[in-house]
mmCIF file of C-alpha atoms (C1' of nucleotides) in Angstrom:
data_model
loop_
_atom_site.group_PDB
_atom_site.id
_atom_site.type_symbol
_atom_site.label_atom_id
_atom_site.label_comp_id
_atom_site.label_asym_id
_atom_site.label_seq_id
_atom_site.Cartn_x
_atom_site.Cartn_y
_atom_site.Cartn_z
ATOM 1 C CA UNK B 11 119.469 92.379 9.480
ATOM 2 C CA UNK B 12 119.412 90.675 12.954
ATOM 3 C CA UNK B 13 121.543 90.165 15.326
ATOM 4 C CA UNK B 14 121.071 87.362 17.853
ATOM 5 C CA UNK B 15 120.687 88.810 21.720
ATOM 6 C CA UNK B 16 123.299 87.394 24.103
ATOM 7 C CA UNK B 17 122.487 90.012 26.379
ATOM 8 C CA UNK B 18 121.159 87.870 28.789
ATOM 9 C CA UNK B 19 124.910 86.616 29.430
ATOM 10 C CA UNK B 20 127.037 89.309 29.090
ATOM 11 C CA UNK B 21 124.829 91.573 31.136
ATOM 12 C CA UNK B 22 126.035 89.298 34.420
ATOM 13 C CA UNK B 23 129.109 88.593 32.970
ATOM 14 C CA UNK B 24 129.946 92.134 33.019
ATOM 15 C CA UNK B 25 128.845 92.736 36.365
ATOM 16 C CA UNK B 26 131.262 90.295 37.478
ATOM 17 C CA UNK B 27 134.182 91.497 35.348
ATOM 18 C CA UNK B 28 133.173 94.968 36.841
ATOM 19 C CA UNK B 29 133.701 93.459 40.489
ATOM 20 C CA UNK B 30 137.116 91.253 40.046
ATOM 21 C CA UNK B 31 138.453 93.007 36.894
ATOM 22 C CA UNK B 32 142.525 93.715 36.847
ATOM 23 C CA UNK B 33 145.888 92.110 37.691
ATOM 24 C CA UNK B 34 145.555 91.659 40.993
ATOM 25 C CA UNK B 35 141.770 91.404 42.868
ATOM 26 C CA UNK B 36 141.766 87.313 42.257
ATOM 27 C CA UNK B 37 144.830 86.852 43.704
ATOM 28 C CA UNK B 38 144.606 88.882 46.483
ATOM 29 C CA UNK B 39 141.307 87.222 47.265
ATOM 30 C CA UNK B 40 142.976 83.544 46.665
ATOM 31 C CA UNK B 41 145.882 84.510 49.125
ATOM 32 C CA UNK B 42 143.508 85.623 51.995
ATOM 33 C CA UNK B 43 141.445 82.762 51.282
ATOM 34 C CA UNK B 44 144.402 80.652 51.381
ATOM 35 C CA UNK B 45 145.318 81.804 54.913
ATOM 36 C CA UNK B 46 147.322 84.814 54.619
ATOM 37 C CA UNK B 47 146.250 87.462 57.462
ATOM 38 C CA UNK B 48 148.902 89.939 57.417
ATOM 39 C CA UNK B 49 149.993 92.698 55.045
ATOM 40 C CA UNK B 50 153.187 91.908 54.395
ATOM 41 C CA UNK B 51 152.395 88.308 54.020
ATOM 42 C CA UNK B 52 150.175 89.053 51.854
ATOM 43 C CA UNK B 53 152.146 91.227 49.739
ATOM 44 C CA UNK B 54 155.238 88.409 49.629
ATOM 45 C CA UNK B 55 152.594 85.207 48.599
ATOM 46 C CA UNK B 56 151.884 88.141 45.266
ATOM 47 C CA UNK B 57 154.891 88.011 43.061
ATOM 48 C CA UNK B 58 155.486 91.210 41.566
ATOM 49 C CA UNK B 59 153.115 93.136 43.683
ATOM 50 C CA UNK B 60 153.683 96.800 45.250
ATOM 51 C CA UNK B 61 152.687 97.861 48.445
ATOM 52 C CA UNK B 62 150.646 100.869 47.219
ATOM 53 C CA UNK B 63 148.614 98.586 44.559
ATOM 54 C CA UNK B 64 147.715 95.824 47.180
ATOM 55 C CA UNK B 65 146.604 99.002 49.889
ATOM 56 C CA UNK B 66 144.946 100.311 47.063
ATOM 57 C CA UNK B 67 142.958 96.655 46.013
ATOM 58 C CA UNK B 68 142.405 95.508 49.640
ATOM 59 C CA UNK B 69 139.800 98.578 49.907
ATOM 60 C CA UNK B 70 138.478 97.815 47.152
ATOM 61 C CA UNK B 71 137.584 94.739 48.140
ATOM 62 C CA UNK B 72 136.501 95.985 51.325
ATOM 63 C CA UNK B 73 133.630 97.754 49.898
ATOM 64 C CA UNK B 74 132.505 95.053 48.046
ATOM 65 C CA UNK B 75 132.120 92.766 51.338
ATOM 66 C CA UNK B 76 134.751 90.486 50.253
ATOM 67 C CA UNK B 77 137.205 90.644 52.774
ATOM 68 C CA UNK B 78 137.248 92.324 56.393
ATOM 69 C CA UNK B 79 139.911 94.441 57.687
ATOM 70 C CA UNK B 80 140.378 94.146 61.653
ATOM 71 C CA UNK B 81 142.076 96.206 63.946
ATOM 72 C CA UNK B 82 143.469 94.486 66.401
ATOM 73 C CA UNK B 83 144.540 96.877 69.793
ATOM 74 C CA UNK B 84 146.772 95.118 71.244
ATOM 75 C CA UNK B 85 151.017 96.944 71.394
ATOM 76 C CA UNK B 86 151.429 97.201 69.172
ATOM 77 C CA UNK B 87 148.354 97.274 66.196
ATOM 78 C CA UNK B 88 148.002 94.296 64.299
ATOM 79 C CA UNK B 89 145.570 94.537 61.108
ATOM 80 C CA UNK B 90 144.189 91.430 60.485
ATOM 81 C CA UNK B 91 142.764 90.861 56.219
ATOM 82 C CA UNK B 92 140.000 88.104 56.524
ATOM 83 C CA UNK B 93 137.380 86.464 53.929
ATOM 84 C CA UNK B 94 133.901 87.641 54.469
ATOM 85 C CA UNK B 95 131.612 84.651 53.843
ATOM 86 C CA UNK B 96 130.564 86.562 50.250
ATOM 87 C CA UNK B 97 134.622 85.464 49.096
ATOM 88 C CA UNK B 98 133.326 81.863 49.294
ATOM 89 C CA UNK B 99 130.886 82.820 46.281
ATOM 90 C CA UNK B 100 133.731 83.417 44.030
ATOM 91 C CA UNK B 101 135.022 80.104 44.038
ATOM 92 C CA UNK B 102 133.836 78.457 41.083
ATOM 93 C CA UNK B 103 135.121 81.925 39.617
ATOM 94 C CA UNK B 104 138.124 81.027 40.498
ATOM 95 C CA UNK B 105 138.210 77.179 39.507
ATOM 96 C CA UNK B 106 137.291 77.765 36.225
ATOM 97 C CA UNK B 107 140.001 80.066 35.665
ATOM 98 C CA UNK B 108 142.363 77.890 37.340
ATOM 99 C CA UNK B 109 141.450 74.906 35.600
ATOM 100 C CA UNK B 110 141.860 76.961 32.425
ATOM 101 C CA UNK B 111 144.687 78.431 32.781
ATOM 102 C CA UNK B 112 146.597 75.198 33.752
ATOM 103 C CA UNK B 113 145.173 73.432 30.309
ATOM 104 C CA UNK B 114 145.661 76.866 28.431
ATOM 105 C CA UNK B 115 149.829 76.724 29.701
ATOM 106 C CA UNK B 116 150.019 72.883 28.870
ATOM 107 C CA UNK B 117 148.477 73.892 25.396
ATOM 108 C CA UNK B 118 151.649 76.351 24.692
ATOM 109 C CA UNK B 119 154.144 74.472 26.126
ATOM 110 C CA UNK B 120 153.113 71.732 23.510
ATOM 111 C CA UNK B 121 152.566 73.898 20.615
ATOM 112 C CA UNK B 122 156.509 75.241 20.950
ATOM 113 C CA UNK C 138 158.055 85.181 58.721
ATOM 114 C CA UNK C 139 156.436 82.815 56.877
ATOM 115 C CA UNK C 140 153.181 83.317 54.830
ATOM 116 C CA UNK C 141 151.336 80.431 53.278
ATOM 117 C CA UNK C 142 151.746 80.197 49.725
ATOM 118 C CA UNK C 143 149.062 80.003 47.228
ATOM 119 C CA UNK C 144 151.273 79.989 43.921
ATOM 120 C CA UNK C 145 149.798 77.164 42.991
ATOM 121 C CA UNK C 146 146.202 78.908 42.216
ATOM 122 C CA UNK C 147 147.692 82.295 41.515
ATOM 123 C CA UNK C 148 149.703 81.111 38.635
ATOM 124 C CA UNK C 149 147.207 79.433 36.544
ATOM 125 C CA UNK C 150 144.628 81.996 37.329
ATOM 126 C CA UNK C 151 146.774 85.422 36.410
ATOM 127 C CA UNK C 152 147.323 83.116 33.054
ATOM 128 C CA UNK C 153 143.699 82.528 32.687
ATOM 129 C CA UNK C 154 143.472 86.468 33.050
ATOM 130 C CA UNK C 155 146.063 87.453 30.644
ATOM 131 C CA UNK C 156 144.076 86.528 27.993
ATOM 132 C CA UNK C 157 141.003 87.089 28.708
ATOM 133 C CA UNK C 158 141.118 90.218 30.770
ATOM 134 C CA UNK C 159 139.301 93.573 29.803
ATOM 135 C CA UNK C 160 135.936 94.809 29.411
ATOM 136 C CA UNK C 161 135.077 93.410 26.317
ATOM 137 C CA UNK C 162 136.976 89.882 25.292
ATOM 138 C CA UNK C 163 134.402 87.894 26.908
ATOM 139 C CA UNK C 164 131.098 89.751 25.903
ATOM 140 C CA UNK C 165 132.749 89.504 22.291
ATOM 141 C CA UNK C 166 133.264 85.566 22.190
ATOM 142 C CA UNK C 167 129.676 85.061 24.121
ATOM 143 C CA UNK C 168 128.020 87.245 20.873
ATOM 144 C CA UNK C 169 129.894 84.954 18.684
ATOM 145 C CA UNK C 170 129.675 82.151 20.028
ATOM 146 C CA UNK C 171 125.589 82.946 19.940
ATOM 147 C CA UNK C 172 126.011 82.930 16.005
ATOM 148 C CA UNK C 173 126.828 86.318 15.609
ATOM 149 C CA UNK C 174 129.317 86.568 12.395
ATOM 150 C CA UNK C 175 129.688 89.596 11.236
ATOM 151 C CA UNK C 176 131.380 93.070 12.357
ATOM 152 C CA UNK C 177 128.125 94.940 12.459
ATOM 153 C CA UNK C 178 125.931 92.775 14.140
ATOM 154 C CA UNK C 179 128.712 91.794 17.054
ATOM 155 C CA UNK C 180 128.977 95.466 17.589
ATOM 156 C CA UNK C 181 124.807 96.103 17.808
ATOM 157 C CA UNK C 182 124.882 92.936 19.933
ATOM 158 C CA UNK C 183 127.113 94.528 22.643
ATOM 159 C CA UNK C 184 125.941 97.668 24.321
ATOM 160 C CA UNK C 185 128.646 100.304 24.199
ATOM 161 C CA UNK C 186 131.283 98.705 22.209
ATOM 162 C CA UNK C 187 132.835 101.089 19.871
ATOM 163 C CA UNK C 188 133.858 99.809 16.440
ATOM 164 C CA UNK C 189 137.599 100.339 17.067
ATOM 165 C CA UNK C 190 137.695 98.702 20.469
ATOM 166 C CA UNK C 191 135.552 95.704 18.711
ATOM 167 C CA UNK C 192 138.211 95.648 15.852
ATOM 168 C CA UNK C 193 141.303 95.187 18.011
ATOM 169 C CA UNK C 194 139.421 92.604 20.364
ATOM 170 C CA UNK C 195 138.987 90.543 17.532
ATOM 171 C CA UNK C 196 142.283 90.713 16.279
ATOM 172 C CA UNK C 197 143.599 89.968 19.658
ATOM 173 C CA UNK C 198 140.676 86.889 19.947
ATOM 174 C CA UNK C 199 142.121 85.281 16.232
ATOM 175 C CA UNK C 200 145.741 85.766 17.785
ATOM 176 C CA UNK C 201 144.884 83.550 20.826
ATOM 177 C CA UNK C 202 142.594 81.092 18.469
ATOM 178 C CA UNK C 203 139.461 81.475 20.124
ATOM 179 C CA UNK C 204 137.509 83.104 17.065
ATOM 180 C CA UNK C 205 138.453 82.701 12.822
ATOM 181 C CA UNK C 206 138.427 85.057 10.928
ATOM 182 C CA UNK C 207 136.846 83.858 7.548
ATOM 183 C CA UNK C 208 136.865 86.231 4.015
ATOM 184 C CA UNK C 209 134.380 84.879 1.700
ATOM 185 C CA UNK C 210 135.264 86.131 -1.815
ATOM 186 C CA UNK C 211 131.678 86.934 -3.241
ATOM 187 C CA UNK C 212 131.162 90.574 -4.659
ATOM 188 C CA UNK C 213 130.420 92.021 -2.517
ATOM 189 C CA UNK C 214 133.206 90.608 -0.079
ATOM 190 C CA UNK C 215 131.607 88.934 3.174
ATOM 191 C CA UNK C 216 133.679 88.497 6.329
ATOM 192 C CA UNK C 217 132.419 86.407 9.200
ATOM 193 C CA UNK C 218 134.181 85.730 12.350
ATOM 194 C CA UNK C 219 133.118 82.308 13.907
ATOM 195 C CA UNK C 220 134.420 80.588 17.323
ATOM 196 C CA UNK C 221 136.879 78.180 17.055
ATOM 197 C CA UNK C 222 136.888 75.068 19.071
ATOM 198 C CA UNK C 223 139.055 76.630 21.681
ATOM 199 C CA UNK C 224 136.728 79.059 22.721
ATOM 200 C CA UNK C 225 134.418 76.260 23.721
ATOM 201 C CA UNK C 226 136.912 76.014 27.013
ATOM 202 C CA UNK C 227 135.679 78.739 27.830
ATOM 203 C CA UNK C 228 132.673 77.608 28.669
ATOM 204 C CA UNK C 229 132.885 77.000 32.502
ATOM 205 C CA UNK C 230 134.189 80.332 33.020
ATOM 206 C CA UNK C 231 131.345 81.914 31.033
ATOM 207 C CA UNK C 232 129.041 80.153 33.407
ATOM 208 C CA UNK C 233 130.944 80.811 36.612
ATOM 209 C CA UNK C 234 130.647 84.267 36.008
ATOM 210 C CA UNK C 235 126.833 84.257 34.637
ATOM 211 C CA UNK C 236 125.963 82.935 37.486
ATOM 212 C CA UNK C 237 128.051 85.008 40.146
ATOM 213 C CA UNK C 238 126.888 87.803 38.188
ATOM 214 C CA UNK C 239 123.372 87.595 38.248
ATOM 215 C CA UNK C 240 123.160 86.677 42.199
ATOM 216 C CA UNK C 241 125.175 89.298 42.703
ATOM 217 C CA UNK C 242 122.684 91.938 40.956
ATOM 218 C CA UNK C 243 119.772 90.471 43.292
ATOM 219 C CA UNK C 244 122.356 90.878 46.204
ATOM 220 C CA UNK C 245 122.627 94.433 45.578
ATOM 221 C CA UNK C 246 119.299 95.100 44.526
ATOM 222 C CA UNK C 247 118.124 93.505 47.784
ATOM 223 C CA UNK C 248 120.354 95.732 49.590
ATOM 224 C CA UNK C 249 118.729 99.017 48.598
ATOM 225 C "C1'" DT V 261 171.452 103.986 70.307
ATOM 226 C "C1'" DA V 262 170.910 101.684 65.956
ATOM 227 C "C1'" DT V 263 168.509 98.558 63.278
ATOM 228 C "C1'" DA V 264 164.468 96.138 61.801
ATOM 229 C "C1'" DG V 265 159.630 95.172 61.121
ATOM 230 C "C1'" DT V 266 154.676 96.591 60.078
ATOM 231 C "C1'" DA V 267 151.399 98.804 57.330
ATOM 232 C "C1'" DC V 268 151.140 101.522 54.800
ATOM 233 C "C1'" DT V 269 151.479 106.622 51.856
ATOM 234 C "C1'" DT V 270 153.409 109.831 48.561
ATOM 235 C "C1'" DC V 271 155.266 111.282 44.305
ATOM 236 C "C1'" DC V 272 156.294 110.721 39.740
ATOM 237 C "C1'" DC V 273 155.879 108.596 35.710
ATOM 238 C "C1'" DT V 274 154.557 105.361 31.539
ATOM 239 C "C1'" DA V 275 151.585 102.363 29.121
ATOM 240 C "C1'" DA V 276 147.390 100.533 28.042
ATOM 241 C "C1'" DA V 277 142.444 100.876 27.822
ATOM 242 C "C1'" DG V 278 138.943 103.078 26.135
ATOM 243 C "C1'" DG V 279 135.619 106.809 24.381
ATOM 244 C "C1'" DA V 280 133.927 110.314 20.491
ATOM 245 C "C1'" DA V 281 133.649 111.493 16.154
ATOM 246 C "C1'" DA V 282 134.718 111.397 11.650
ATOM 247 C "C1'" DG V 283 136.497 109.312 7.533
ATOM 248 C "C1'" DT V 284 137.327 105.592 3.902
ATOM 249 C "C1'" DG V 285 136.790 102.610 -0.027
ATOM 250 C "C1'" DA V 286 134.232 99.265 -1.754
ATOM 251 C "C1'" DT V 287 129.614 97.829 -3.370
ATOM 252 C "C1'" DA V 288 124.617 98.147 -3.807
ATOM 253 C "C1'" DA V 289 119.971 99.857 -3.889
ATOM 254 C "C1'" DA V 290 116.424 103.624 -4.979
ATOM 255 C "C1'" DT H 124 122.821 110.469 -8.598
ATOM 256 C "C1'" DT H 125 122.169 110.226 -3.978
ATOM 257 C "C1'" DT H 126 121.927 107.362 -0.195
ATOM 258 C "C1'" DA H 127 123.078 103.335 2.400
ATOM 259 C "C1'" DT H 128 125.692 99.277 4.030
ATOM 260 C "C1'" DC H 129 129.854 96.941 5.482
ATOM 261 C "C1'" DA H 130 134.095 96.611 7.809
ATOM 262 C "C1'" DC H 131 136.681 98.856 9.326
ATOM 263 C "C1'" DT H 132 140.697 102.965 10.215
ATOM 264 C "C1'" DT H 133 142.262 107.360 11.900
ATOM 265 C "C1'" DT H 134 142.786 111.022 15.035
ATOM 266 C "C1'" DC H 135 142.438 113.003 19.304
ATOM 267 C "C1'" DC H 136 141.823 112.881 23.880
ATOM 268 C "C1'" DT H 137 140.859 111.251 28.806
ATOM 269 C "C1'" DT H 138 140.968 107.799 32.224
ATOM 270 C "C1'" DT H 139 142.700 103.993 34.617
ATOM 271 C "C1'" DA H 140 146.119 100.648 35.800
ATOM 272 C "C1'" DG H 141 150.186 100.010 37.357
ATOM 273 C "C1'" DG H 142 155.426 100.262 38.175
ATOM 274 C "C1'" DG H 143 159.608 102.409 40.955
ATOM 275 C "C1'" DA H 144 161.421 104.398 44.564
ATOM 276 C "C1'" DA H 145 161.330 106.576 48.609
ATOM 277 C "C1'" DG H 146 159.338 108.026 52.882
ATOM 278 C "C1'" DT H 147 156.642 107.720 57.386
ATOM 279 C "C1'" DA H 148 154.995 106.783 62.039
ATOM 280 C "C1'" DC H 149 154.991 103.502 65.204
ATOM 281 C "C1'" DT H 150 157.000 99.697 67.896
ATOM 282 C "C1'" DA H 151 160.387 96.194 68.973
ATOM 283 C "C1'" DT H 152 164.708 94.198 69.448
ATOM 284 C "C1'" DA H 153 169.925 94.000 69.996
#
DNA sequence: TATAGTACTTCCCTAAAGGAAAGTGATAAA
DNA sequence: TTTATCACTTTCCTTTAGGGAAGTACTATA
């Protein structure tokens, strides 16, 4: 008999995991945040990431509103990734996980 | 040349996200961490989770310490899965994401 | 003319995630 | 004796994520 709702967290936890889910969305949204304009700067703050996934991601997060792609017309092109204002609403997102993950690594390193 | 590095937030957060990445970790330790114990009412507390997906999640979840899995040896057999103290870290991201969650819906509902 | 940089795309492939449906072995209740 | 509950497992299948390597169209520089 009876289970206890939670629904009314993971409902808008799951919306969020929907948004920022995989590998690579957080980071790519911490390296534009930190600064990073360009593609291929981009691409080289990312360890291990491919061109075609970060292409891929960056529209992604387009359509969501959290970071702006401009074309610049000058010779030649420059493409310019920027945080929309919306990014800025993801970082307590992102310092909780940080903060975790830096305790959670401490944690293993002690255990071994 | 040159991009600006953000290593030192990407690091701890792809850790955070190792463990705690996929659809269903979280909404699993926020149903048992509401007081849900057993197999059957986790699953009816989650909308969609199948019953093999919720079996491997919890094995994963008992391999990172974050739930216990506890046999009591009545007849019939009772098994109850409880949080440990770990999972109680997890707290801040819970809430991050609650929260960026739910404004999110209302951004999107006020949208269309 | 050859080489390098920029911002990608294309192709091909594997692995992991996840869904649907049914089954299982134990006990218990009607 | 049939039905139900509990905690799963098994099988099969599709989808998604993601890696590797190469290519491309343009411009710039030596």
């Amino acid at each position: 008999m009876g289970y206890l709702s939670c629904l009314d967290t993971v409902k808008p936890v799951r919306d969020a995991i929907d948004v920022i889910s995989g590998k690579w969305k957080l980071p790519i949204i911490i390296s534009v945040m930190t600064g990073n304009e360009r593609f291929t700067d981009i691409q080289e703050s990312i360890p291990g990431i491919t061109p075609k996934v970060l292409a891929k991601e960056l529209k992604d997060l387009e359509q969501h509103q959290l970071i702006k792609r401009i074309v610049i017309d000058d010779y030649p092109v420059k493409i310019l990734y920027k945080p929309e204002p919306y990014a800025d609403t993801l970082t307590p997102i992102i310092d909780a996980l940080k903060g975790w993950g830096l305790k959670h690594r401490e944690r293993i390193f002690n255990k071994e």
